[in-house]
Short mmCIF file of C-alpha atoms in Angstrom, two decimals:
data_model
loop_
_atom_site.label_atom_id
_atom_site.label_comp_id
_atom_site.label_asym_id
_atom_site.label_seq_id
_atom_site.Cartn_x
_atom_site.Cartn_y
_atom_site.Cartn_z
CA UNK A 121 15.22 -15.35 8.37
CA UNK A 122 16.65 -11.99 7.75
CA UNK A 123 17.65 -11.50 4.22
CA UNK A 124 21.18 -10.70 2.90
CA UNK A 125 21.65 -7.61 1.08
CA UNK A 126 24.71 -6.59 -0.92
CA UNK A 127 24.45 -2.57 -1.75
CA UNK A 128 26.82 -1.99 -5.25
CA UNK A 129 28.58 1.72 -4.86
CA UNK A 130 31.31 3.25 -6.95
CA UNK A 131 31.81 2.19 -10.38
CA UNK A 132 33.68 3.35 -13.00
CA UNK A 133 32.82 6.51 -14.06
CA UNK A 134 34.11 10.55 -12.87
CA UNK A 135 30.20 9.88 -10.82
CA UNK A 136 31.52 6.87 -8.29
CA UNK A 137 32.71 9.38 -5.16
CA UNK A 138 28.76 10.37 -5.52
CA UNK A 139 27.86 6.71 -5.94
CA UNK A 140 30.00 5.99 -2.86
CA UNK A 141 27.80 8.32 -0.35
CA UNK A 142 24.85 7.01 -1.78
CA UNK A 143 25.65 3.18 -1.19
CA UNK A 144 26.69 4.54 2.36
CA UNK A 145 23.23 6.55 3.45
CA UNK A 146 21.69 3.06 2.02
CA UNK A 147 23.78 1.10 4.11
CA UNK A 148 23.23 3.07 6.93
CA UNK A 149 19.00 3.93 6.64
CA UNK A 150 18.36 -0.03 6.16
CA UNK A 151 17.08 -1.61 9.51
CA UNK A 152 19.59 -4.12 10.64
CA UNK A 153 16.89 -6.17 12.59
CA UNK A 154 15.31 -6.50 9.45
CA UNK A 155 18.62 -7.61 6.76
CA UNK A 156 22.07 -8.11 6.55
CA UNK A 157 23.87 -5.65 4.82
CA UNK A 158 26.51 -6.09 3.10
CA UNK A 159 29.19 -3.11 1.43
CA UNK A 160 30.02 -3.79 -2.29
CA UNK A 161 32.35 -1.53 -3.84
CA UNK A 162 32.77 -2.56 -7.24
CA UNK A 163 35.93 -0.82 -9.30
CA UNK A 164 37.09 -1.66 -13.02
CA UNK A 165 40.25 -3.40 -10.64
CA UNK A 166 38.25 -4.84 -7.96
CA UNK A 167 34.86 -6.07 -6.55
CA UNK A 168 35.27 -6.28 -3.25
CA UNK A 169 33.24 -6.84 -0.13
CA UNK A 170 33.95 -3.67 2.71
CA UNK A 171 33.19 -4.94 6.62
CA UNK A 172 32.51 -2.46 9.45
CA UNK A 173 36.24 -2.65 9.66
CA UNK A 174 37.23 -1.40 6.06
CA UNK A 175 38.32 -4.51 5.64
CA UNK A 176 38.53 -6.09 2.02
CA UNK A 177 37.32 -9.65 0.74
CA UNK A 178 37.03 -10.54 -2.56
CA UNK A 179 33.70 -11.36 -4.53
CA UNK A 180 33.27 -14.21 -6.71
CA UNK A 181 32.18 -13.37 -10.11
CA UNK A 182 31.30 -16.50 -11.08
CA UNK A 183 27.82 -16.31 -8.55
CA UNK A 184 28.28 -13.07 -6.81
CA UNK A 185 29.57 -14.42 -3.54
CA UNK A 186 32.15 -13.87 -1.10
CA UNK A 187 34.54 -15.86 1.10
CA UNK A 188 34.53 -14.47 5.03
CA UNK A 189 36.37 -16.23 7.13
CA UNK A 190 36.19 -19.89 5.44
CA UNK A 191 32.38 -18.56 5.37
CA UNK A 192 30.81 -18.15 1.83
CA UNK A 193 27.76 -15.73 1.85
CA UNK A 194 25.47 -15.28 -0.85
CA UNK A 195 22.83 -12.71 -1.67
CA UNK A 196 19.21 -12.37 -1.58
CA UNK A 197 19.27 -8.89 -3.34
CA UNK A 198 21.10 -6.32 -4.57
CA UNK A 199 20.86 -2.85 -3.84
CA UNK A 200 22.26 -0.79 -7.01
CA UNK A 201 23.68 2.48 -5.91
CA UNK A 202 26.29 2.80 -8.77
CA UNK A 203 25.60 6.32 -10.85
CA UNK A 204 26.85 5.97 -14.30
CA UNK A 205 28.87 2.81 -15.62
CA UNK A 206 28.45 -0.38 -14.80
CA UNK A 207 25.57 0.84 -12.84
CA UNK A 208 23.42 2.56 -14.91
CA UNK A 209 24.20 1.71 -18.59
CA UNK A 210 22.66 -1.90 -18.24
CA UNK A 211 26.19 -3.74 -17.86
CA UNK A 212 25.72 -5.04 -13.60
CA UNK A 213 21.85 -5.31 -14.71
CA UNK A 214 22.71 -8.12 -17.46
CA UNK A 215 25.26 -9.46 -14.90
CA UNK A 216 22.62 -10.05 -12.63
CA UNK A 217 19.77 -11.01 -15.17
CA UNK A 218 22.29 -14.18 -16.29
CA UNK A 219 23.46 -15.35 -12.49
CA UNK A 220 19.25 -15.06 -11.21
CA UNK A 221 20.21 -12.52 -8.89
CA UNK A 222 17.22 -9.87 -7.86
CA UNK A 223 18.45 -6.21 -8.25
CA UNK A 224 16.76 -2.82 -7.32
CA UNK A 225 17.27 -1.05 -10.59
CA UNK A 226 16.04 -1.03 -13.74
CA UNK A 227 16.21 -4.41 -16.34
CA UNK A 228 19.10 -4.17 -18.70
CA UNK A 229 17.59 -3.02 -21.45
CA UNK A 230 16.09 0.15 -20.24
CA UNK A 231 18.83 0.82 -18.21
CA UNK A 232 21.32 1.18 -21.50
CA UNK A 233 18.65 2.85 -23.06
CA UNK A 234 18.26 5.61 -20.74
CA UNK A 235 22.25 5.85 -20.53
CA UNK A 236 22.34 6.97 -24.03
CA UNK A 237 20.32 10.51 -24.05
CA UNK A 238 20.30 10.57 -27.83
CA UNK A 239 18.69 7.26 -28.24
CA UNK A 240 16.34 7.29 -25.30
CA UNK A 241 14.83 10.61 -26.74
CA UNK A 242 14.89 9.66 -30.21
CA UNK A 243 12.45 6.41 -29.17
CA UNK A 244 10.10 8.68 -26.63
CA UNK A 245 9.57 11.29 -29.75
CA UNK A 246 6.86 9.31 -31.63
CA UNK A 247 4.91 9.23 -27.80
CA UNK A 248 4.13 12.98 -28.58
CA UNK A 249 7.59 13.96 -25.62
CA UNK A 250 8.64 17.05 -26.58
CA UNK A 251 12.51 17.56 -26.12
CA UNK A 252 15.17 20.22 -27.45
CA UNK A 253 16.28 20.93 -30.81
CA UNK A 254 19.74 18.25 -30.85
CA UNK A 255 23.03 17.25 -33.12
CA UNK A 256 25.02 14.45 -32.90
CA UNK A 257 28.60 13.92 -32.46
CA UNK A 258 30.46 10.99 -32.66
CA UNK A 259 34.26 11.05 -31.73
CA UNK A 260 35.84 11.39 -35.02
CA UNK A 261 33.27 13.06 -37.30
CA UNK A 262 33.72 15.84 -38.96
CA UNK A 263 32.91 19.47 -36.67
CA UNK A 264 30.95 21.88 -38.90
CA UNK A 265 30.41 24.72 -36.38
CA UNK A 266 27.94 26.82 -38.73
CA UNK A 267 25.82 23.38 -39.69
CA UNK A 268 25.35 22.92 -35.49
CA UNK A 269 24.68 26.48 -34.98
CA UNK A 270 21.95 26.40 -37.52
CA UNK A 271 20.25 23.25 -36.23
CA UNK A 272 20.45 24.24 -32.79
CA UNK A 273 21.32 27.67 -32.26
CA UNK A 274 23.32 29.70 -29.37
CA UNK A 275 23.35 29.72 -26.67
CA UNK A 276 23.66 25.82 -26.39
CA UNK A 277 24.36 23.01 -24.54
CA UNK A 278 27.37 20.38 -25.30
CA UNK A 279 27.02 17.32 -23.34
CA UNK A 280 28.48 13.34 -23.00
CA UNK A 281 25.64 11.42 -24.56
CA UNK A 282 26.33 8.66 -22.05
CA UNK A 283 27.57 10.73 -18.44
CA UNK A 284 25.52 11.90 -15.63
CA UNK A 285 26.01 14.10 -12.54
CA UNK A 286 26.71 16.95 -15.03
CA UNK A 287 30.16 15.61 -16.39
CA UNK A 288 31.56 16.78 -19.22
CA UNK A 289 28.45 19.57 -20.34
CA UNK A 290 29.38 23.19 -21.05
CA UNK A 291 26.69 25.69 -22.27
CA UNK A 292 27.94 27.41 -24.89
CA UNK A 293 27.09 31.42 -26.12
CA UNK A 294 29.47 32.30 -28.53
CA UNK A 295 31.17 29.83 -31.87
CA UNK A 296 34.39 30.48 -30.88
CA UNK A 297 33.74 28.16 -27.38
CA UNK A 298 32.42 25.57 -29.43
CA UNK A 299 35.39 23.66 -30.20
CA UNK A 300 36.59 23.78 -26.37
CA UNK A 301 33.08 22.19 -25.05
CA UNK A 302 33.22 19.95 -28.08
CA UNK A 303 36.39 18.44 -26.48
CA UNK A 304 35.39 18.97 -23.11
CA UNK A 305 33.02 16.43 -23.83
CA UNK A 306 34.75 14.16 -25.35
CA UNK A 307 36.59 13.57 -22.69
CA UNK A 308 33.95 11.53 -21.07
CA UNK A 309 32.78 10.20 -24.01
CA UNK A 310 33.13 9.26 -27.23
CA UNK A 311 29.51 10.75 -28.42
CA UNK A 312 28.33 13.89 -27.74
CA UNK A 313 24.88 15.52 -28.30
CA UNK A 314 24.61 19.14 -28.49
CA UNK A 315 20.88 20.58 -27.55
CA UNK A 316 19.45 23.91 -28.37
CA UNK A 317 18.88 26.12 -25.14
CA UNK A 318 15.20 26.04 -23.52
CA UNK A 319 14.44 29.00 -21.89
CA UNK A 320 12.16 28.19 -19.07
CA UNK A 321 11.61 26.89 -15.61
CA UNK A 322 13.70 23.55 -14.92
CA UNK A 323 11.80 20.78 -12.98
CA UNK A 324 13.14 17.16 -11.74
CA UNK A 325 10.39 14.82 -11.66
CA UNK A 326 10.74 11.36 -9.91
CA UNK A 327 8.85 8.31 -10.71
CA UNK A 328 9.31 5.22 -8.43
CA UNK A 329 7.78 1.88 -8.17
CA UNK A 330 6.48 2.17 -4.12
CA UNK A 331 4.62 -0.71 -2.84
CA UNK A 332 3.30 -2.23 -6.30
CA UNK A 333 2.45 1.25 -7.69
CA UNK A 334 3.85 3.60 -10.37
CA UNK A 335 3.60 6.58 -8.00
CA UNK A 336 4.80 10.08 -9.34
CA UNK A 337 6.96 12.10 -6.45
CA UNK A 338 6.51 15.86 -5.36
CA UNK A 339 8.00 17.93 -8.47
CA UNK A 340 11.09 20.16 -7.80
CA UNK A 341 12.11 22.81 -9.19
CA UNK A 342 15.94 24.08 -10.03
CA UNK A 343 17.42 27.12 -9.95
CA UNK A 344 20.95 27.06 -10.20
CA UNK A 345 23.12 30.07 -9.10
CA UNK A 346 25.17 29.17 -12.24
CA UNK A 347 24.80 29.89 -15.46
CA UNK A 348 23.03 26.16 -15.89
CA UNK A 349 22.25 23.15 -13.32
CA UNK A 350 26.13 21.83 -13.35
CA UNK A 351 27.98 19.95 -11.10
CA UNK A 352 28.50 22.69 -8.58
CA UNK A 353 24.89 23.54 -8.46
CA UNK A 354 24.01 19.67 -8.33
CA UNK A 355 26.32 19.06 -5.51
CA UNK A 356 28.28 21.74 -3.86
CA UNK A 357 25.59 23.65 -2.78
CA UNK A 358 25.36 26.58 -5.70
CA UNK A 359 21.77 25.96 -6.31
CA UNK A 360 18.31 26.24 -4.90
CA UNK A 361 16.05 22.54 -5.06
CA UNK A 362 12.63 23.99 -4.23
CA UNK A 363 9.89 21.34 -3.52
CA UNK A 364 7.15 21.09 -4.21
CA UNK A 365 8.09 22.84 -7.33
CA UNK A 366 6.46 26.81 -7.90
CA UNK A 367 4.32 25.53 -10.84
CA UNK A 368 0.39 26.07 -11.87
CA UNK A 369 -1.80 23.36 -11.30
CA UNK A 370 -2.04 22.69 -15.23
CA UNK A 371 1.83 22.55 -15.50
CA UNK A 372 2.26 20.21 -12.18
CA UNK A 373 -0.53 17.80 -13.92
CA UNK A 374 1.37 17.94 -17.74
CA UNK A 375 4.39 17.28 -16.26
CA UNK A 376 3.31 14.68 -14.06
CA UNK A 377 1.37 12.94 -16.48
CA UNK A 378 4.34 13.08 -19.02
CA UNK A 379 6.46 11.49 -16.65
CA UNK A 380 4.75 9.07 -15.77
CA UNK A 381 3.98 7.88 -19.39
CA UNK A 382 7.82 7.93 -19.72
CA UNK A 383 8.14 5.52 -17.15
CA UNK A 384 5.20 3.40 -18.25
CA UNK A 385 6.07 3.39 -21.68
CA UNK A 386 9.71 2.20 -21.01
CA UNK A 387 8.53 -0.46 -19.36
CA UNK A 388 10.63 1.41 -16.07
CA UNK A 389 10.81 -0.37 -12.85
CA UNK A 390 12.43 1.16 -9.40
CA UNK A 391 13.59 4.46 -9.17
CA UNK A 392 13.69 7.21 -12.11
CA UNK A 393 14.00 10.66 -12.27
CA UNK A 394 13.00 12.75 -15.11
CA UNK A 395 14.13 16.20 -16.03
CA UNK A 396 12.08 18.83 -17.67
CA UNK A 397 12.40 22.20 -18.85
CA UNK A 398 8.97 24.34 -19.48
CA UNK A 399 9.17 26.46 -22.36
CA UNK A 400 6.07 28.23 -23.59
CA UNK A 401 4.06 26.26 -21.25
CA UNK A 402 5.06 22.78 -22.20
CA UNK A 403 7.24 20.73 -20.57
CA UNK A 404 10.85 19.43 -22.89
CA UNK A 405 12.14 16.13 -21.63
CA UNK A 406 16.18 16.51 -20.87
CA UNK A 407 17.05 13.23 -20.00
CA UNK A 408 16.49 9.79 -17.56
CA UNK A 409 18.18 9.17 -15.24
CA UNK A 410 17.32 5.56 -13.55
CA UNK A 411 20.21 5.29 -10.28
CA UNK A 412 19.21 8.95 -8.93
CA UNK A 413 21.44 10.17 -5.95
CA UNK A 414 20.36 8.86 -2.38
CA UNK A 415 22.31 10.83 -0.74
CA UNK A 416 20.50 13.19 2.20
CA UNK A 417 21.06 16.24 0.24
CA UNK A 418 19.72 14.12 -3.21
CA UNK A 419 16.90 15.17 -5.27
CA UNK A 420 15.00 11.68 -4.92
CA UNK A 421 14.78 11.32 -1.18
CA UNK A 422 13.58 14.97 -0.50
CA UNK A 423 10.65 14.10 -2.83
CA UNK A 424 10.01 11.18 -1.38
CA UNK A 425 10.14 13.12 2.34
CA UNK A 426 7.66 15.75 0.97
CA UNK A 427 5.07 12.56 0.06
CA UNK A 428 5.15 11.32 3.26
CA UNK A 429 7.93 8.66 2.53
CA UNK A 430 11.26 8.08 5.05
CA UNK A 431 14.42 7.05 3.11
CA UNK A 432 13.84 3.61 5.32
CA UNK A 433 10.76 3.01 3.32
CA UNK A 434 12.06 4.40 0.48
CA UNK A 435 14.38 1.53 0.78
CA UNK A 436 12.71 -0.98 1.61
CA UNK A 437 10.01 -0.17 -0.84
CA UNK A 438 12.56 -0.99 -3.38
CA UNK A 439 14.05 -4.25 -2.04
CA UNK A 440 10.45 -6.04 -1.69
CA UNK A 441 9.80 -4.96 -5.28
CA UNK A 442 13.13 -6.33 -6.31
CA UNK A 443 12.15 -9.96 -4.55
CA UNK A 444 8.62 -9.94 -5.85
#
């Protein structure tokens, strides 16, 4: 019997036209002899089923089905594509968790953990991860521009606390821009966390559960034409994703190690990937990120095609783990 599989894409963040292409390249790598896949778009106004004909049917919430043609079809697994919210901040992964449904991701917990960069750094410190110098903002507080320049220093980095694909970050070199990145930010979010600037080379490590084992992925290495890895260097082409990553031996085995532990000691399942800037030889932990783009030009797959791994298996990998 070939197994139904519904693939989530879109969301509700600024990140779902990302999500969207991911969910797609899923939907399309997946060997039909093999399931039955199924297009989920899910929007804060609709969850919706999307046949070969961009046609719409509505899903039940109630068990995650949907009504075809006086058919109901239910799900074996699902396939989380969704960058950002509900994706990615635990919200679809309790959904799932309470209705018994399998899902690719994350569990809940880590999954709003890793959302939230201040948290998820604050509980990897005491593992010995070494991160950037950081302040907290919530929406609200007080702004005492010479109290965050002296804890972090300039240049430095304002970013969401809970945003990915480079939303709402600025890097900052002079006080006078701090108030405009402050409020850049929180535009995307009502906490910010501003980070003092590492100097050094930046590295994306991914981590993946592949046929039962926690298997580290080739290391690449960033170098954005920017002034910083934003969203035009993630995604419109204004950077350089070298892999494997130019690194010494001994920084390709700290780094891998560290990664790793970050995964194991999160209790991680599926896919993660882990970004790191060296600086003085040691590798700082950025941030988590556990719904990584699958897109062709992504970060995650060309790791995975450096190891040896096609995005089929890459896939599938993660749908057999999910139904374990």
């Amino acid at each position: 019997m070939k197994k139904n599989i519904a693939i989530i894409m879109g969301g509700y963040s600024s990140e779902y036209q990302i999500s969207l292409k991911s969910g797609n390249v899923v939907y399309n790598t997946l060997d039909k002899e093999k399931y039955n896949v199924y297009r989920i778009h899910i929007f804060k106004d609709k969850w919706v089923f999307v046949d070969a004909y961009d046609a719409e049917f509505s899903i039940d919430r109630n068990d995650f089905s949907v009504l075809v043609n006086e058919t109901k079809i239910t799900f074996d697994c699902v396939f989380n594509a969704i960058h950002g919210s509900p994706g990615e901040d635990g919200f679809m992964q309790s959904y799932f968790e309470l209705i018994g449904m399998p899902q690719t991701s994350c569990n809940a917990y880590q999954a709003a953990l890793t959302f939230n960069k201040r948290d998820c750094l604050s509980v990897l410190k005491p593992y010995g991860i070494l991160t950037a110098e950081s302040y907290y903002l919530n929406l609200g507080d007080v702004i005492n521009e010479q109290e965050i320049i002296a804890k972090v220093g300039l240049p430095c980095f304002v970013k969401a606390n809970k945003a990915g694909s480079s939303f709402g970050i600025s890097k900052v070199h002079k006080k006078e821009a701090l108030q405009a990145a402050i409020e850049n930010s929180f535009k995307e979010d009502d906490e910010i966390i501003i980070e003092s600037f590492l100097d050094g080379t930046e590295v994306s490590v991914g981590v993946i559960t592949f046929k039962g084992e926690t298997k580290v992925l080739p290391i690449t290495e960033i170098v954005s034409e920017n002034d910083f890895f934003d969203y035009e260097a993630k995604y419109l082409g204004k950077s350089q994703e070298i892999t494997p990553a130019r690194l010494s031996k001994a920084q390709e085995d700290k780094v891998n190690t560290l990664a790793k532990k970050v995964y194991e000691v999160l209790k991680m399942k599926g896919f993660s990937r882990s970004e790191f800037i060296f600086k003085d030889g040691e590798p700082h932990l950025l941030e988590v990120n556990t719904v990584p783009g699958l897109t062709n030009e992504s970060i995650l797959p060309q790791q995975a095609a450096e190891a040896g791994i096609s995005m089929a298996e890459l896939f599938e990998s993660a749908i057999d783990e999910a139904l374990k």
